Amino acid sequence: MTTPEQRRRSITELVTKHGSLSVEELATRLDVSESTIRRDLRDLADRNLVERTHGGVAPMTNVGIERSFNRRLIQHLERKQAIADRAAEEISEGHVVYFDAGTTTMQVAKMVPDDDSTIAVTSSPMLVLELSKSDGTVKMTGGEYRNETKALVGPTTEDYIRNSNFDLAFIGVNGIEPDGMLSAPNESEAKIKQLVVEHSARTVVVTTTEKFDEQSFRRFGSIEDIDLLITDERVPDDYRDLFDDTELVENVFHD
């Protein structure tokens, strides 16, 4: 039997995948009463995770609008955890590792091995809380707090990264375009991602396949700039030619 939170997570994922859905359609898909669905939708709308419509619900997203952090936190959680489990294998003893702000990178932070020789760096106060549970050193970039993504941005953050060298960086994306460009919905955060890629010996993008064929406001790099992409399913066929090196991409739910 599913819990209310599991059911609401399912609603968010269905709406993200299919777009607008009616109360009746959701009740049928989840095998619950329409009154239960209405209560769930009120809760999700109050948290800005979905948008109520006449008789149903719609996703809250477009190129210029960022999905709320809380909404992204519960979406595809099991898949993000599987991605994180594989990503953590990239961390070696003595590494200086940068963790981008984001909900998938948060799951990676939870998987960091207990190694007191590791130095973890992040621009996310929320990730600091997870990283501090391991035995390694944790450093935060400093900067101006951005509530939409719970991240630090701005000149202070940028200067910190410019004066740093990372053995490894885990980066999240909001969009992977057909030409291989990577994008984010905010200029400040796109700049941070760009600088991290430039100052990292090895860059790993961690993302679910829903980000393919998405386009966000600001580009910060391309597939050519990264060393590995870890995702949940097979990369869409239209994108396979972007990955000439078969070692560049891994899916954790194998075909």
mmCIF file of C-alpha atoms in Angstrom:
data_model
loop_
_atom_site.group_PDB
_atom_site.id
_atom_site.type_symbol
_atom_site.label_atom_id
_atom_site.label_comp_id
_atom_site.label_asym_id
_atom_site.label_seq_id
_atom_site.Cartn_x
_atom_site.Cartn_y
_atom_site.Cartn_z
ATOM 1 C CA MET A 1 0.000 0.000 0.000
ATOM 2 C CA THR A 2 1.434 3.355 -1.011
ATOM 3 C CA THR A 3 1.760 6.257 1.394
ATOM 4 C CA PRO A 4 0.200 9.662 0.600
ATOM 5 C CA GLU A 5 3.664 11.074 -0.150
ATOM 6 C CA GLN A 6 4.467 8.225 -2.539
ATOM 7 C CA ARG A 7 1.140 8.766 -4.285
ATOM 8 C CA ARG A 8 1.766 12.506 -4.585
ATOM 9 C CA ARG A 9 5.211 11.830 -5.991
ATOM 10 C CA SER A 10 3.572 9.580 -8.582
ATOM 11 C CA ILE A 11 1.117 12.351 -9.467
ATOM 12 C CA THR A 12 3.973 14.826 -9.983
ATOM 13 C CA GLU A 13 5.825 12.368 -12.219
ATOM 14 C CA LEU A 14 2.698 11.560 -14.263
ATOM 15 C CA VAL A 15 1.962 15.231 -14.817
ATOM 16 C CA THR A 16 5.572 15.930 -15.774
ATOM 17 C CA LYS A 17 5.529 13.070 -18.281
ATOM 18 C CA HIS A 18 2.048 13.474 -19.774
ATOM 19 C CA GLY A 19 1.250 17.159 -19.256
ATOM 20 C CA SER A 20 -2.270 18.138 -18.187
ATOM 21 C CA LEU A 21 -4.348 15.343 -16.659
ATOM 22 C CA SER A 22 -7.850 15.296 -15.261
ATOM 23 C CA VAL A 23 -8.794 14.234 -11.753
ATOM 24 C CA GLU A 24 -10.621 11.264 -13.246
ATOM 25 C CA GLU A 25 -7.555 10.139 -15.223
ATOM 26 C CA LEU A 26 -5.326 10.356 -12.167
ATOM 27 C CA ALA A 27 -7.817 8.471 -10.013
ATOM 28 C CA THR A 28 -7.943 5.679 -12.603
ATOM 29 C CA ARG A 29 -4.178 5.464 -13.027
ATOM 30 C CA LEU A 30 -3.514 5.378 -9.274
ATOM 31 C CA ASP A 31 -6.586 3.337 -8.351
ATOM 32 C CA VAL A 32 -7.869 5.757 -5.706
ATOM 33 C CA SER A 33 -10.985 7.895 -5.338
ATOM 34 C CA GLU A 34 -11.344 11.270 -7.020
ATOM 35 C CA SER A 35 -11.727 12.917 -3.621
ATOM 36 C CA THR A 36 -8.337 11.520 -2.609
ATOM 37 C CA ILE A 37 -6.799 12.912 -5.801
ATOM 38 C CA ARG A 38 -8.323 16.335 -5.133
ATOM 39 C CA ARG A 39 -6.789 16.388 -1.649
ATOM 40 C CA ASP A 40 -3.441 15.397 -3.129
ATOM 41 C CA LEU A 41 -3.650 18.119 -5.761
ATOM 42 C CA ARG A 42 -4.427 20.766 -3.147
ATOM 43 C CA ASP A 43 -1.347 19.716 -1.206
ATOM 44 C CA LEU A 44 0.881 19.683 -4.295
ATOM 45 C CA ALA A 45 -0.420 23.040 -5.512
ATOM 46 C CA ASP A 46 0.179 24.582 -2.071
ATOM 47 C CA ARG A 47 3.818 23.464 -2.383
ATOM 48 C CA ASN A 48 4.071 24.874 -5.924
ATOM 49 C CA LEU A 49 4.741 21.413 -7.332
ATOM 50 C CA VAL A 50 1.828 21.438 -9.810
ATOM 51 C CA GLU A 51 -0.681 23.937 -11.155
ATOM 52 C CA ARG A 52 -4.394 23.322 -10.632
ATOM 53 C CA THR A 53 -6.634 23.624 -13.702
ATOM 54 C CA HIS A 54 -10.381 23.334 -14.168
ATOM 55 C CA GLY A 55 -11.044 19.666 -13.479
ATOM 56 C CA GLY A 56 -7.425 18.621 -13.261
ATOM 57 C CA VAL A 57 -3.787 19.580 -13.041
ATOM 58 C CA ALA A 58 -0.896 20.771 -15.228
ATOM 59 C CA PRO A 59 2.899 20.933 -14.848
ATOM 60 C CA MET A 60 4.545 24.197 -13.808
ATOM 61 C CA THR A 61 7.412 24.523 -16.244
ATOM 62 C CA ASN A 62 8.716 26.280 -19.348
ATOM 63 C CA VAL A 63 12.028 27.596 -20.653
ATOM 64 C CA GLY A 64 11.994 30.671 -18.456
ATOM 65 C CA ILE A 65 10.587 29.199 -15.247
ATOM 66 C CA GLU A 66 12.470 26.956 -12.852
ATOM 67 C CA ARG A 67 10.692 24.083 -11.189
ATOM 68 C CA SER A 68 10.690 24.517 -7.452
ATOM 69 C CA PHE A 69 13.422 22.732 -5.505
ATOM 70 C CA ASN A 70 10.895 20.799 -3.428
ATOM 71 C CA ARG A 71 9.151 19.564 -6.547
ATOM 72 C CA ARG A 72 12.401 18.393 -8.120
ATOM 73 C CA LEU A 73 13.485 16.791 -4.863
ATOM 74 C CA ILE A 74 10.698 14.195 -4.993
ATOM 75 C CA GLN A 75 10.680 13.578 -8.751
ATOM 76 C CA HIS A 76 12.262 10.318 -9.970
ATOM 77 C CA LEU A 77 13.828 9.808 -6.536
ATOM 78 C CA GLU A 78 14.578 6.096 -6.966
ATOM 79 C CA ARG A 79 16.220 6.749 -10.330
ATOM 80 C CA LYS A 80 18.335 9.570 -8.927
ATOM 81 C CA GLN A 81 19.456 7.289 -6.104
ATOM 82 C CA ALA A 82 20.530 4.646 -8.634
ATOM 83 C CA ILE A 83 22.442 7.273 -10.627
ATOM 84 C CA ALA A 84 24.107 8.462 -7.413
ATOM 85 C CA ASP A 85 25.141 4.948 -6.449
ATOM 86 C CA ARG A 86 27.042 4.597 -9.744
ATOM 87 C CA ALA A 87 28.418 8.151 -9.592
ATOM 88 C CA ALA A 88 29.964 7.609 -6.165
ATOM 89 C CA GLU A 89 32.232 4.965 -7.719
ATOM 90 C CA GLU A 90 34.077 7.815 -9.471
ATOM 91 C CA ILE A 91 35.377 9.193 -6.159
ATOM 92 C CA SER A 92 38.895 8.072 -5.248
ATOM 93 C CA GLU A 93 41.016 8.499 -2.141
ATOM 94 C CA GLY A 94 42.406 12.004 -1.784
ATOM 95 C CA HIS A 95 40.134 13.541 -4.427
ATOM 96 C CA VAL A 96 39.011 17.158 -4.315
ATOM 97 C CA VAL A 97 35.411 16.860 -5.496
ATOM 98 C CA TYR A 98 32.986 19.605 -6.470
ATOM 99 C CA PHE A 99 29.254 18.979 -5.986
ATOM 100 C CA ASP A 100 26.956 21.158 -8.055
ATOM 101 C CA ALA A 101 23.728 22.350 -6.432
ATOM 102 C CA GLY A 102 20.789 20.151 -7.410
ATOM 103 C CA THR A 103 18.578 17.268 -6.403
ATOM 104 C CA THR A 104 20.508 14.552 -8.275
ATOM 105 C CA THR A 105 23.853 15.792 -6.980
ATOM 106 C CA MET A 106 22.298 15.786 -3.513
ATOM 107 C CA GLN A 107 21.762 12.056 -3.860
ATOM 108 C CA VAL A 108 25.410 11.689 -4.913
ATOM 109 C CA ALA A 109 26.443 13.620 -1.795
ATOM 110 C CA LYS A 110 24.575 11.067 0.301
ATOM 111 C CA MET A 111 26.682 8.290 -1.248
ATOM 112 C CA VAL A 112 30.128 9.796 -0.571
ATOM 113 C CA PRO A 113 32.376 7.131 0.991
ATOM 114 C CA ASP A 114 33.711 7.669 4.512
ATOM 115 C CA ASP A 115 37.242 8.739 3.614
ATOM 116 C CA ASP A 116 38.940 11.448 5.651
ATOM 117 C CA SER A 117 41.306 12.238 2.758
ATOM 118 C CA THR A 118 38.492 13.502 0.507
ATOM 119 C CA ILE A 119 37.793 17.227 0.191
ATOM 120 C CA ALA A 120 34.223 18.029 -0.874
ATOM 121 C CA VAL A 121 33.378 21.501 -2.185
ATOM 122 C CA THR A 122 29.896 22.787 -2.929
ATOM 123 C CA SER A 123 27.889 25.956 -3.491
ATOM 124 C CA SER A 124 24.839 24.389 -1.834
ATOM 125 C CA PRO A 125 24.179 24.777 1.911
ATOM 126 C CA MET A 126 21.785 21.824 1.662
ATOM 127 C CA LEU A 127 24.506 19.587 0.241
ATOM 128 C CA VAL A 128 26.855 20.662 3.036
ATOM 129 C CA LEU A 129 24.480 19.015 5.501
ATOM 130 C CA GLU A 130 24.719 15.726 3.577
ATOM 131 C CA LEU A 131 28.458 15.893 2.881
ATOM 132 C CA SER A 132 29.251 16.604 6.535
ATOM 133 C CA LYS A 133 27.934 13.147 7.431
ATOM 134 C CA SER A 134 31.050 11.600 5.864
ATOM 135 C CA ASP A 135 34.566 11.740 7.353
ATOM 136 C CA GLY A 136 36.088 14.016 4.718
ATOM 137 C CA THR A 137 36.647 17.768 4.751
ATOM 138 C CA VAL A 138 33.740 19.888 3.501
ATOM 139 C CA LYS A 139 34.141 23.386 2.088
ATOM 140 C CA MET A 140 31.498 25.863 0.901
ATOM 141 C CA THR A 141 32.186 28.451 -1.782
ATOM 142 C CA GLY A 142 30.393 31.385 -0.192
ATOM 143 C CA GLY A 143 28.292 33.769 -2.200
ATOM 144 C CA GLU A 144 24.769 35.141 -2.489
ATOM 145 C CA TYR A 145 21.971 32.725 -1.564
ATOM 146 C CA ARG A 146 19.483 31.941 -4.325
ATOM 147 C CA ASN A 147 16.276 30.535 -2.850
ATOM 148 C CA GLU A 148 14.955 28.953 -6.059
ATOM 149 C CA THR A 149 17.751 26.382 -6.122
ATOM 150 C CA LYS A 150 19.025 26.687 -2.536
ATOM 151 C CA ALA A 151 22.445 27.570 -3.973
ATOM 152 C CA LEU A 152 25.126 30.240 -3.615
ATOM 153 C CA VAL A 153 25.920 32.329 -6.699
ATOM 154 C CA GLY A 154 27.589 35.594 -7.683
ATOM 155 C CA PRO A 155 31.111 37.078 -7.780
ATOM 156 C CA THR A 156 32.263 35.500 -4.498
ATOM 157 C CA THR A 157 31.266 32.032 -5.688
ATOM 158 C CA GLU A 158 32.864 32.599 -9.092
ATOM 159 C CA ASP A 159 36.163 33.822 -7.565
ATOM 160 C CA TYR A 160 36.331 30.788 -5.300
ATOM 161 C CA ILE A 161 35.971 28.419 -8.248
ATOM 162 C CA ARG A 162 38.429 30.349 -10.459
ATOM 163 C CA ASN A 163 41.055 29.918 -7.735
ATOM 164 C CA SER A 164 40.394 26.208 -7.249
ATOM 165 C CA ASN A 165 41.345 22.979 -8.997
ATOM 166 C CA PHE A 166 39.052 19.963 -8.741
ATOM 167 C CA ASP A 167 39.944 16.352 -9.440
ATOM 168 C CA LEU A 168 36.300 15.566 -10.065
ATOM 169 C CA ALA A 169 33.046 17.486 -10.447
ATOM 170 C CA PHE A 170 29.455 16.287 -10.410
ATOM 171 C CA ILE A 171 27.249 18.596 -12.469
ATOM 172 C CA GLY A 172 23.485 18.688 -12.945
ATOM 173 C CA VAL A 173 21.696 20.032 -16.028
ATOM 174 C CA ASN A 174 18.263 21.425 -16.805
ATOM 175 C CA GLY A 175 18.434 20.772 -20.519
ATOM 176 C CA ILE A 176 20.390 18.711 -23.066
ATOM 177 C CA GLU A 177 19.690 20.052 -26.528
ATOM 178 C CA PRO A 178 19.791 18.086 -29.812
ATOM 179 C CA ASP A 179 23.156 19.641 -30.731
ATOM 180 C CA GLY A 180 24.646 18.506 -27.422
ATOM 181 C CA MET A 181 24.540 21.860 -25.675
ATOM 182 C CA LEU A 182 23.923 21.843 -21.909
ATOM 183 C CA SER A 183 21.742 24.555 -20.400
ATOM 184 C CA ALA A 184 20.404 26.013 -17.157
ATOM 185 C CA PRO A 185 17.518 28.446 -16.509
ATOM 186 C CA ASN A 186 19.537 31.129 -14.721
ATOM 187 C CA GLU A 187 22.572 33.151 -15.852
ATOM 188 C CA SER A 188 24.321 33.109 -12.483
ATOM 189 C CA GLU A 189 24.067 29.355 -12.070
ATOM 190 C CA ALA A 190 25.033 28.709 -15.698
ATOM 191 C CA LYS A 191 28.201 30.732 -15.089
ATOM 192 C CA ILE A 192 29.043 28.674 -12.001
ATOM 193 C CA LYS A 193 28.618 25.420 -13.941
ATOM 194 C CA GLN A 194 30.785 26.720 -16.788
ATOM 195 C CA LEU A 195 33.602 27.672 -14.405
ATOM 196 C CA VAL A 196 33.446 24.338 -12.587
ATOM 197 C CA VAL A 197 33.784 22.454 -15.878
ATOM 198 C CA GLU A 198 36.796 24.606 -16.821
ATOM 199 C CA HIS A 199 38.531 23.960 -13.478
ATOM 200 C CA SER A 200 37.879 20.211 -13.171
ATOM 201 C CA ALA A 201 40.156 17.412 -14.343
ATOM 202 C CA ARG A 202 37.133 15.149 -14.762
ATOM 203 C CA THR A 203 33.518 16.280 -15.150
ATOM 204 C CA VAL A 204 30.586 13.921 -14.624
ATOM 205 C CA VAL A 205 27.053 14.963 -15.530
ATOM 206 C CA VAL A 206 24.364 13.194 -13.506
ATOM 207 C CA THR A 207 20.832 13.459 -14.885
ATOM 208 C CA THR A 208 17.657 11.574 -15.677
ATOM 209 C CA THR A 209 16.817 11.128 -19.367
ATOM 210 C CA GLU A 210 13.877 13.551 -19.091
ATOM 211 C CA LYS A 211 16.431 16.358 -19.511
ATOM 212 C CA PHE A 212 17.172 15.252 -23.073
ATOM 213 C CA ASP A 213 15.352 17.392 -25.632
ATOM 214 C CA GLU A 214 14.808 20.079 -22.986
ATOM 215 C CA GLN A 215 16.060 23.619 -23.553
ATOM 216 C CA SER A 216 16.789 26.101 -20.787
ATOM 217 C CA PHE A 217 17.623 29.794 -20.926
ATOM 218 C CA ARG A 218 21.435 29.840 -20.666
ATOM 219 C CA ARG A 219 23.957 27.461 -22.205
ATOM 220 C CA PHE A 220 27.066 26.673 -20.174
ATOM 221 C CA GLY A 221 28.812 23.956 -22.166
ATOM 222 C CA SER A 222 28.328 20.909 -24.350
ATOM 223 C CA ILE A 223 28.659 17.137 -24.293
ATOM 224 C CA GLU A 224 32.191 17.615 -25.668
ATOM 225 C CA ASP A 225 33.194 19.364 -22.426
ATOM 226 C CA ILE A 226 32.371 16.455 -20.122
ATOM 227 C CA ASP A 227 34.023 13.116 -19.419
ATOM 228 C CA LEU A 228 31.058 10.993 -18.391
ATOM 229 C CA LEU A 229 27.261 11.236 -18.339
ATOM 230 C CA ILE A 230 25.412 8.944 -15.948
ATOM 231 C CA THR A 231 21.688 8.638 -16.549
ATOM 232 C CA ASP A 232 18.811 6.342 -15.696
ATOM 233 C CA GLU A 233 17.884 4.879 -19.088
ATOM 234 C CA ARG A 234 19.246 4.499 -22.601
ATOM 235 C CA VAL A 235 20.077 7.822 -24.223
ATOM 236 C CA PRO A 236 17.459 8.625 -26.904
ATOM 237 C CA ASP A 237 18.517 7.377 -30.362
ATOM 238 C CA ASP A 238 18.560 10.907 -31.796
ATOM 239 C CA TYR A 239 21.400 11.719 -29.398
ATOM 240 C CA ARG A 240 23.548 8.630 -29.809
ATOM 241 C CA ASP A 241 25.830 10.228 -32.416
ATOM 242 C CA LEU A 242 26.871 12.816 -29.833
ATOM 243 C CA PHE A 243 28.544 10.069 -27.849
ATOM 244 C CA ASP A 244 31.303 8.853 -30.159
ATOM 245 C CA ASP A 245 33.176 7.420 -27.210
ATOM 246 C CA THR A 246 31.099 4.578 -25.778
ATOM 247 C CA GLU A 247 32.739 5.160 -22.408
ATOM 248 C CA LEU A 248 31.230 8.639 -22.233
ATOM 249 C CA VAL A 249 27.720 7.576 -21.245
ATOM 250 C CA GLU A 250 26.320 5.004 -18.847
ATOM 251 C CA ASN A 251 22.711 4.173 -17.987
ATOM 252 C CA VAL A 252 22.030 2.578 -14.620
ATOM 253 C CA PHE A 253 18.890 0.754 -15.774
ATOM 254 C CA HIS A 254 20.417 -1.339 -18.540
ATOM 255 C CA ASP A 255 18.437 -2.400 -21.641
#
